[in-house]
Amino acid sequence: MTAERVSPALRDWVDAQLAAGQPAQVLFRAMLDSGWSRAVAQAALEGDEGGHVQATTSAGRREGSRLPGLPAWTDHRGRIMVEGHPVDVLLRSEWPRLVVLGGFLSPEECEGLISEARARLRPSETVMGDTGGSEINAARTSDGMFFARGESPLCQRIEARIAALLDWPVSHGEGLQVLRYAPGAQYRPHHDYFDPDLPGSGRILQRGGQRVGTLVMYLNTPEAGGATTFPDAGLTVHAVAGHAVFFAYDRPDPATRTLHGGAPVRAGEKWVATKWLREAPFA
Ligand code: PD2
Ligand code: ZN
């Protein structure tokens, strides 16, 4: 662990920018781009002028370590080509670090994933913090299954597209998970990272380290309900077939504003595929 101080010069700069009406999240990003750690940037914004702040995460991961993310460039309509496949960047947010993508999967790919997953669905489980095992939980009332990484040609194609889009190796991804929500089913707000302070997390973190990003891909359009919500950011992403939402978190901390949930499906079914990215190879 190292400690860094918010310098008076940084504090003065933040004060001047805030007085000029710059939004806090823009300043936060500017400080990161200038090489300040997240802890210092946050402390500077919170007016924590003189105190020492931790410059490493509670999981011990270095601040400023690389994160999966989109290339900064798009064409003038927000389109990027990923392995010959056009993807539309519909929304980009800095805090939380999040993008909404249109046309990430084709209709054939959505239908293909559903048909490969359907017969293997089981009631979804959630990780138990005390043991690292999993259990059926009222907070998550979907059915789900996991593919092994690279299990089918379709999984391989989608995994290669995700790796190219986010500049993150296929080896650092968990296998694709497919979820089906029936009417009334939901996934209550949660964080996808593992809480390093819970006793069960140690065992999980041994395999691939922390999760650092989540891509939720919508495989159909529910008749009503089923949006993915980000309560700390006031964001709602509608579930539309082929669209996807990606968000990254550089540390296991609610300050990443990545709390998110699947709102109850009100009519029809909702199908999604989720890809979680780890900081190290997931074998
Ligand atoms: O299905 C969703 O919208 C959703 C919401 C929250 C999926 C996940 N989390 C997930 O798979 O982690
Ligand atoms: Zn989640």
Short mmCIF file of C-alpha atoms and ligand atoms in Angstrom, two decimals:
data_model
loop_
_atom_site.label_atom_id
_atom_site.label_comp_id
_atom_site.label_asym_id
_atom_site.label_seq_id
_atom_site.Cartn_x
_atom_site.Cartn_y
_atom_site.Cartn_z
CA MET A 1 0.00 0.00 0.00
CA THR A 2 1.18 3.53 -0.72
CA ALA A 3 -0.35 6.79 0.36
CA GLU A 4 -0.73 10.01 -1.62
CA ARG A 5 -1.66 13.49 -0.53
CA VAL A 6 -4.05 15.86 -2.33
CA SER A 7 -1.71 18.75 -3.09
CA PRO A 8 -2.84 22.33 -2.42
CA ALA A 9 -2.31 23.05 -6.13
CA LEU A 10 -4.65 20.24 -7.15
CA ARG A 11 -7.19 21.38 -4.58
CA ASP A 12 -7.04 24.97 -5.93
CA TRP A 13 -7.48 23.75 -9.49
CA VAL A 14 -10.53 21.66 -8.51
CA ASP A 15 -12.04 24.62 -6.62
CA ALA A 16 -11.58 26.90 -9.63
CA GLN A 17 -13.06 24.38 -12.06
CA LEU A 18 -16.07 23.72 -9.83
CA ALA A 19 -16.61 27.47 -9.42
CA ALA A 20 -16.57 27.77 -13.23
CA GLY A 21 -19.36 25.21 -13.42
CA GLN A 22 -17.44 22.12 -14.59
CA PRO A 23 -19.33 18.94 -13.61
CA ALA A 24 -17.57 16.84 -10.95
CA GLN A 25 -17.46 13.73 -13.12
CA VAL A 26 -15.66 15.64 -15.91
CA LEU A 27 -13.06 16.82 -13.39
CA PHE A 28 -12.72 13.31 -12.05
CA ARG A 29 -11.96 11.95 -15.50
CA ALA A 30 -9.55 14.83 -16.24
CA MET A 31 -7.60 14.07 -13.07
CA LEU A 32 -7.34 10.39 -14.00
CA ASP A 33 -6.18 11.34 -17.49
CA SER A 34 -3.48 13.50 -15.87
CA GLY A 35 -2.19 10.51 -13.94
CA TRP A 36 -3.77 11.05 -10.52
CA SER A 37 -5.07 7.94 -8.81
CA ARG A 38 -8.81 7.49 -8.36
CA ALA A 39 -8.42 7.78 -4.60
CA VAL A 40 -6.72 11.18 -4.88
CA ALA A 41 -9.18 12.43 -7.51
CA GLN A 42 -12.08 11.43 -5.31
CA ALA A 43 -10.55 12.99 -2.20
CA ALA A 44 -9.85 16.22 -4.08
CA LEU A 45 -13.49 16.44 -5.16
CA GLU A 46 -14.69 15.67 -1.66
CA GLY A 47 -12.55 18.47 -0.21
CA ASP A 48 -10.34 16.04 1.71
CA GLU A 49 -7.45 18.45 1.42
CA GLY A 50 -4.83 17.51 3.91
CA GLY A 51 -5.40 13.88 4.71
CA HIS A 52 -3.57 10.92 3.32
CA VAL A 53 -5.61 8.67 1.08
CA GLN A 54 -4.94 5.12 0.05
CA ALA A 55 -3.64 4.87 -3.49
CA THR A 56 -4.29 1.17 -3.81
CA THR A 57 -7.54 -0.74 -3.72
CA SER A 58 -8.79 -2.84 -0.85
CA ALA A 59 -8.12 -5.84 -3.08
CA GLY A 60 -4.53 -4.65 -3.43
CA ARG A 61 -4.84 -3.97 -7.14
CA ARG A 62 -2.80 -1.06 -8.45
CA GLU A 63 -4.64 2.14 -9.25
CA GLY A 64 -4.37 2.99 -12.93
CA SER A 65 -4.14 -0.65 -13.97
CA ARG A 66 -5.58 -1.25 -17.41
CA LEU A 67 -9.32 -1.63 -17.80
CA PRO A 68 -11.33 -3.13 -20.65
CA GLY A 69 -13.01 -0.43 -22.69
CA LEU A 70 -14.03 0.83 -26.08
CA PRO A 71 -11.66 2.61 -28.43
CA ALA A 72 -12.10 6.37 -28.10
CA TRP A 73 -12.87 6.76 -31.79
CA THR A 74 -16.08 6.17 -33.73
CA ASP A 75 -17.22 7.54 -37.06
CA HIS A 76 -19.36 10.69 -36.97
CA ARG A 77 -22.51 8.63 -36.26
CA GLY A 78 -20.92 6.63 -33.44
CA ARG A 79 -20.30 3.52 -35.51
CA ILE A 80 -17.28 1.24 -35.03
CA MET A 81 -16.34 -1.86 -37.01
CA VAL A 82 -15.47 -4.87 -34.87
CA GLU A 83 -14.06 -7.80 -36.81
CA GLY A 84 -16.07 -6.69 -39.84
CA HIS A 85 -19.26 -6.34 -37.79
CA PRO A 86 -20.78 -2.79 -37.46
CA VAL A 87 -21.59 -1.79 -33.86
CA ASP A 88 -23.31 1.49 -32.92
CA VAL A 89 -22.24 3.34 -29.77
CA LEU A 90 -25.60 4.72 -28.60
CA LEU A 91 -24.47 6.18 -25.27
CA ARG A 92 -21.16 6.65 -23.52
CA SER A 93 -20.77 7.56 -19.85
CA GLU A 94 -17.55 8.27 -17.93
CA TRP A 95 -18.85 7.66 -14.41
CA PRO A 96 -19.98 4.94 -14.30
CA ARG A 97 -17.69 3.86 -17.10
CA LEU A 98 -20.42 2.51 -19.36
CA VAL A 99 -21.46 2.23 -23.00
CA VAL A 100 -24.70 1.16 -24.63
CA LEU A 101 -24.25 -0.59 -27.96
CA GLY A 102 -26.68 -1.17 -30.81
CA GLY A 103 -26.43 -4.11 -33.19
CA PHE A 104 -23.78 -5.94 -31.19
CA LEU A 105 -25.39 -9.32 -32.01
CA SER A 106 -27.28 -10.21 -35.19
CA PRO A 107 -30.80 -11.71 -34.98
CA GLU A 108 -29.32 -15.10 -36.01
CA GLU A 109 -26.72 -14.92 -33.22
CA CYS A 110 -29.41 -14.05 -30.63
CA GLU A 111 -31.60 -16.97 -31.75
CA GLY A 112 -28.59 -19.29 -31.93
CA LEU A 113 -27.54 -18.56 -28.33
CA ILE A 114 -31.10 -19.06 -27.08
CA SER A 115 -31.45 -22.40 -28.83
CA GLU A 116 -28.03 -23.65 -27.65
CA ALA A 117 -28.85 -22.64 -24.06
CA ARG A 118 -32.55 -23.51 -23.72
CA ALA A 119 -32.37 -27.18 -22.73
CA ARG A 120 -29.66 -26.50 -20.12
CA LEU A 121 -31.43 -23.76 -18.13
CA ARG A 122 -31.69 -24.21 -14.35
CA PRO A 123 -32.89 -21.82 -11.60
CA SER A 124 -30.20 -19.12 -11.27
CA GLU A 125 -27.97 -19.12 -8.23
CA THR A 126 -26.04 -16.32 -6.53
CA VAL A 127 -22.64 -16.47 -4.86
CA MET A 128 -22.71 -16.83 -1.06
CA GLY A 129 -20.26 -14.40 0.53
CA ASP A 130 -19.49 -16.57 3.52
CA THR A 131 -18.39 -19.71 1.66
CA GLY A 132 -17.91 -18.76 -2.02
CA GLY A 133 -20.47 -21.43 -2.98
CA SER A 134 -23.79 -20.58 -4.65
CA GLU A 135 -27.45 -20.84 -3.72
CA ILE A 136 -30.94 -20.18 -5.13
CA ASN A 137 -31.96 -16.71 -3.99
CA ALA A 138 -35.19 -14.66 -4.10
CA ALA A 139 -33.15 -11.66 -5.29
CA ARG A 140 -32.57 -13.43 -8.59
CA THR A 141 -35.56 -15.23 -10.05
CA SER A 142 -34.32 -16.07 -13.54
CA ASP A 143 -33.22 -19.40 -15.02
CA GLY A 144 -29.69 -19.62 -16.32
CA MET A 145 -26.77 -21.66 -17.60
CA PHE A 146 -23.07 -21.21 -18.34
CA PHE A 147 -21.30 -22.19 -21.54
CA ALA A 148 -17.68 -23.25 -21.23
CA ARG A 149 -15.45 -20.67 -22.92
CA GLY A 150 -15.17 -21.46 -26.62
CA GLU A 151 -17.75 -24.24 -26.28
CA SER A 152 -19.32 -23.80 -29.73
CA PRO A 153 -18.39 -21.95 -32.93
CA LEU A 154 -21.05 -19.36 -32.05
CA CYS A 155 -19.57 -18.83 -28.56
CA GLN A 156 -16.10 -18.50 -30.13
CA ARG A 157 -17.30 -15.90 -32.65
CA ILE A 158 -19.02 -13.80 -29.97
CA GLU A 159 -16.07 -14.10 -27.58
CA ALA A 160 -13.67 -12.96 -30.31
CA ARG A 161 -15.91 -9.95 -31.04
CA ILE A 162 -16.05 -9.01 -27.35
CA ALA A 163 -12.26 -9.31 -27.03
CA ALA A 164 -11.72 -7.11 -30.10
CA LEU A 165 -14.30 -4.53 -29.03
CA LEU A 166 -13.02 -4.14 -25.48
CA ASP A 167 -9.35 -4.83 -26.13
CA TRP A 168 -9.36 -7.56 -23.50
CA PRO A 169 -8.01 -11.09 -24.13
CA VAL A 170 -10.43 -13.99 -24.59
CA SER A 171 -8.40 -15.83 -21.91
CA HIS A 172 -9.49 -13.25 -19.27
CA GLY A 173 -13.23 -13.89 -19.78
CA GLU A 174 -15.60 -16.24 -18.00
CA GLY A 175 -17.74 -18.49 -20.20
CA LEU A 176 -20.91 -16.86 -21.53
CA GLN A 177 -23.89 -17.02 -19.18
CA VAL A 178 -27.44 -17.09 -20.62
CA LEU A 179 -30.40 -16.01 -18.46
CA ARG A 180 -34.15 -16.29 -19.12
CA TYR A 181 -36.56 -14.19 -17.07
CA ALA A 182 -40.25 -15.19 -17.05
CA PRO A 183 -42.96 -12.56 -16.35
CA GLY A 184 -42.36 -11.20 -12.82
CA ALA A 185 -38.74 -12.41 -12.69
CA GLN A 186 -36.00 -9.91 -11.84
CA TYR A 187 -32.45 -9.50 -10.64
CA ARG A 188 -32.30 -7.10 -7.72
CA PRO A 189 -29.57 -4.41 -7.77
CA HIS A 190 -26.10 -5.76 -7.00
CA HIS A 191 -22.45 -5.29 -7.92
CA ASP A 192 -20.81 -7.89 -10.15
CA TYR A 193 -17.39 -7.68 -8.45
CA PHE A 194 -16.62 -9.94 -5.51
CA ASP A 195 -16.43 -8.24 -2.12
CA PRO A 196 -12.83 -8.95 -1.05
CA ASP A 197 -13.82 -8.63 2.62
CA LEU A 198 -16.22 -11.57 2.49
CA PRO A 199 -14.65 -14.86 3.53
CA GLY A 200 -15.93 -16.72 0.46
CA SER A 201 -14.30 -14.36 -2.02
CA GLY A 202 -10.74 -15.62 -1.56
CA ARG A 203 -11.48 -18.92 -3.23
CA ILE A 204 -13.26 -17.23 -6.16
CA LEU A 205 -10.51 -14.65 -6.66
CA GLN A 206 -7.84 -17.36 -6.95
CA ARG A 207 -9.25 -18.18 -10.37
CA GLY A 208 -8.71 -15.14 -12.62
CA GLY A 209 -8.70 -12.45 -9.93
CA GLN A 210 -11.37 -9.77 -9.67
CA ARG A 211 -14.08 -9.10 -12.22
CA VAL A 212 -13.34 -5.78 -13.94
CA GLY A 213 -16.15 -5.51 -16.48
CA THR A 214 -19.59 -6.80 -17.46
CA LEU A 215 -21.22 -7.02 -20.90
CA VAL A 216 -24.96 -7.76 -20.85
CA MET A 217 -26.25 -8.68 -24.33
CA TYR A 218 -30.00 -8.66 -24.96
CA LEU A 219 -31.15 -11.68 -26.95
CA ASN A 220 -34.79 -10.63 -27.35
CA THR A 221 -37.04 -7.64 -26.72
CA PRO A 222 -39.44 -8.31 -23.82
CA GLU A 223 -43.05 -7.20 -24.39
CA ALA A 224 -42.84 -4.99 -21.28
CA GLY A 225 -40.36 -4.37 -18.47
CA GLY A 226 -36.97 -6.00 -17.98
CA ALA A 227 -34.72 -2.95 -18.40
CA THR A 228 -31.29 -2.97 -16.78
CA THR A 229 -31.15 -0.20 -14.19
CA PHE A 230 -28.19 1.63 -12.61
CA PRO A 231 -29.72 3.17 -9.46
CA ASP A 232 -26.59 5.09 -8.38
CA ALA A 233 -26.30 6.73 -11.80
CA GLY A 234 -30.03 7.21 -12.51
CA LEU A 235 -29.67 5.28 -15.77
CA THR A 236 -32.07 2.81 -17.41
CA VAL A 237 -31.03 0.68 -20.37
CA HIS A 238 -33.92 -0.85 -22.28
CA ALA A 239 -33.64 -4.48 -23.32
CA VAL A 240 -33.66 -4.49 -27.12
CA ALA A 241 -32.69 -7.57 -29.14
CA GLY A 242 -29.07 -7.35 -30.32
CA HIS A 243 -28.22 -4.37 -28.10
CA ALA A 244 -25.75 -4.59 -25.23
CA VAL A 245 -24.57 -2.59 -22.24
CA PHE A 246 -20.97 -2.71 -21.07
CA PHE A 247 -19.64 -1.29 -17.81
CA ALA A 248 -16.19 -1.47 -16.22
CA TYR A 249 -15.09 -1.17 -12.59
CA ASP A 250 -11.44 -0.69 -11.67
CA ARG A 251 -11.94 -1.69 -8.04
CA PRO A 252 -14.53 -3.51 -5.97
CA ASP A 253 -16.12 -0.35 -4.64
CA PRO A 254 -19.61 1.21 -4.88
CA ALA A 255 -17.88 4.49 -5.85
CA THR A 256 -17.61 2.96 -9.33
CA ARG A 257 -21.40 3.58 -9.54
CA THR A 258 -21.90 0.19 -11.14
CA LEU A 259 -24.74 -0.96 -8.89
CA HIS A 260 -27.19 -2.46 -11.39
CA GLY A 261 -30.25 -4.69 -11.54
CA GLY A 262 -32.66 -6.33 -13.94
CA ALA A 263 -36.11 -4.74 -13.47
CA PRO A 264 -39.07 -7.14 -13.28
CA VAL A 265 -40.32 -8.40 -16.63
CA ARG A 266 -43.96 -7.32 -16.91
CA ALA A 267 -44.98 -9.24 -20.03
CA GLY A 268 -43.28 -11.79 -22.26
CA GLU A 269 -39.85 -13.27 -21.56
CA LYS A 270 -36.45 -11.62 -21.35
CA TRP A 271 -33.29 -13.41 -22.52
CA VAL A 272 -29.77 -12.07 -21.98
CA ALA A 273 -26.23 -13.34 -22.32
CA THR A 274 -23.65 -11.98 -19.86
CA LYS A 275 -19.88 -11.92 -20.26
CA TRP A 276 -17.76 -11.13 -17.20
CA LEU A 277 -14.17 -10.03 -17.67
CA ARG A 278 -11.46 -10.83 -15.13
CA GLU A 279 -8.21 -9.02 -14.43
CA ALA A 280 -6.13 -12.17 -15.08
CA PRO A 281 -6.48 -15.38 -17.12
CA PHE A 282 -9.56 -17.34 -16.06
CA ALA A 283 -8.69 -21.01 -16.49
O1 PD2 B 1 -30.49 -9.11 -17.11
C1 PD2 B 1 -30.08 -8.05 -16.67
O2 PD2 B 1 -30.55 -6.95 -17.05
C2 PD2 B 1 -29.02 -8.08 -15.66
C3 PD2 B 1 -29.07 -7.19 -14.63
C4 PD2 B 1 -28.08 -7.24 -13.67
C5 PD2 B 1 -28.01 -9.01 -15.71
C6 PD2 B 1 -27.05 -8.98 -14.72
N1 PD2 B 1 -27.06 -8.11 -13.72
C7 PD2 B 1 -25.90 -9.91 -14.71
O3 PD2 B 1 -25.93 -10.89 -15.50
O4 PD2 B 1 -24.96 -9.69 -13.93
ZN ZN B 2 -25.07 -8.11 -12.65
#
